[in-house]
Short mmCIF file of C-alpha atoms in Angstrom, two decimals:
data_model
loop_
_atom_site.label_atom_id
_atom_site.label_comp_id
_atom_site.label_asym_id
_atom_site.label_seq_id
_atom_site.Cartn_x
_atom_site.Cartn_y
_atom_site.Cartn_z
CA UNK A 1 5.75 -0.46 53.53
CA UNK A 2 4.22 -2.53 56.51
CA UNK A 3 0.97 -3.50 54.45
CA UNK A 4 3.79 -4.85 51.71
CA UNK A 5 5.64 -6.51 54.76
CA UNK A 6 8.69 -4.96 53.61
CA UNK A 7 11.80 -5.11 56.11
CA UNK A 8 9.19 -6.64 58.55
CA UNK A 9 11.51 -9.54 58.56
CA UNK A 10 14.13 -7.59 60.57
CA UNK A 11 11.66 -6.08 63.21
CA UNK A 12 10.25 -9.49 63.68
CA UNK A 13 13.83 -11.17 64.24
CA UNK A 14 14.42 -8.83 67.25
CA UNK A 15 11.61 -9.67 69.17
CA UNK A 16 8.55 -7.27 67.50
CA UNK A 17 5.37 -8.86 66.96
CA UNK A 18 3.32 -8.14 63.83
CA UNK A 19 0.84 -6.93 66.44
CA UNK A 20 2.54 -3.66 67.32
CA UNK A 21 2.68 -2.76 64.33
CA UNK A 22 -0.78 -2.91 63.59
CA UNK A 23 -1.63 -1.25 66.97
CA UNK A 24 0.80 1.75 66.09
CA UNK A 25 -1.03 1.92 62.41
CA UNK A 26 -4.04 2.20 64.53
CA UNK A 27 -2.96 4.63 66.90
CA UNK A 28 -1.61 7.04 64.23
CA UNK A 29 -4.83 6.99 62.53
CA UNK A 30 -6.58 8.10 65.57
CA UNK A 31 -4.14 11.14 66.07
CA UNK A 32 -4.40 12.25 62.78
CA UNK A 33 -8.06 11.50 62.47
CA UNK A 34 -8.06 14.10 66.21
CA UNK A 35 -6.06 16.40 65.04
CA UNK A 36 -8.08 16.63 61.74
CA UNK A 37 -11.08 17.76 63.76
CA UNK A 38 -8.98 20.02 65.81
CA UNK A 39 -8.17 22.13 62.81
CA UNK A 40 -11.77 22.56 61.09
CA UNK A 41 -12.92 23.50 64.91
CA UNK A 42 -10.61 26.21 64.55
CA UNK A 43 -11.30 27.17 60.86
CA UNK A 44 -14.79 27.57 61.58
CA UNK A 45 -14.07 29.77 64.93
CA UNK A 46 -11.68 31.49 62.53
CA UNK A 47 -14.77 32.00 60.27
CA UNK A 48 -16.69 33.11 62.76
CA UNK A 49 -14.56 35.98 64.09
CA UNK A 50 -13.66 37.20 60.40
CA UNK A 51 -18.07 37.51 60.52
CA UNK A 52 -17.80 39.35 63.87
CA UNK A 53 -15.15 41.84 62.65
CA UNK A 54 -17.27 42.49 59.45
CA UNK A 55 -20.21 43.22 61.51
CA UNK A 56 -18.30 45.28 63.97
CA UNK A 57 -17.72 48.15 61.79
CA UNK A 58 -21.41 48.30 60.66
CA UNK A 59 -23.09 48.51 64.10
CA UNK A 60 -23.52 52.36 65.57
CA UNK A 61 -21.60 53.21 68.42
CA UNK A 62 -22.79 53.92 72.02
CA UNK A 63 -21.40 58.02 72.77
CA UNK A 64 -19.79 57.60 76.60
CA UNK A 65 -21.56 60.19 78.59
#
């Protein structure tokens, strides 16, 4: 709606500048763009363990004396 400029009309009549608006586009895109990376980190750590616990059951097992 903001690229359109819809209802930007009543934002700017209160005292908002078409500036803010922009900068909070901005700043959203960086949080999501964060948050993206975030979550393949932590798919490919989830990856990793589901590799370790395949392993795990494969590898012989030290006897405790």
């Amino acid at each position: 709606m903001f690229r359109r400029k819809a209802f930007l009309h009543w934002y700017t009549g209160e005292g908002m500048d078409e500036m803010e608006f922009t900068e909070a586009e901005s700043n959203m895109n960086d949080l999501v763009s964060e948050y993206q990376q975030y979550q393949e980190a932590t798919a490919d750590d989830d990856d990793a363990e589901c590799l370790d616990d395949e392993y795990e059951g494969e590898l012989p097992q030290e006897e405790a004396p």
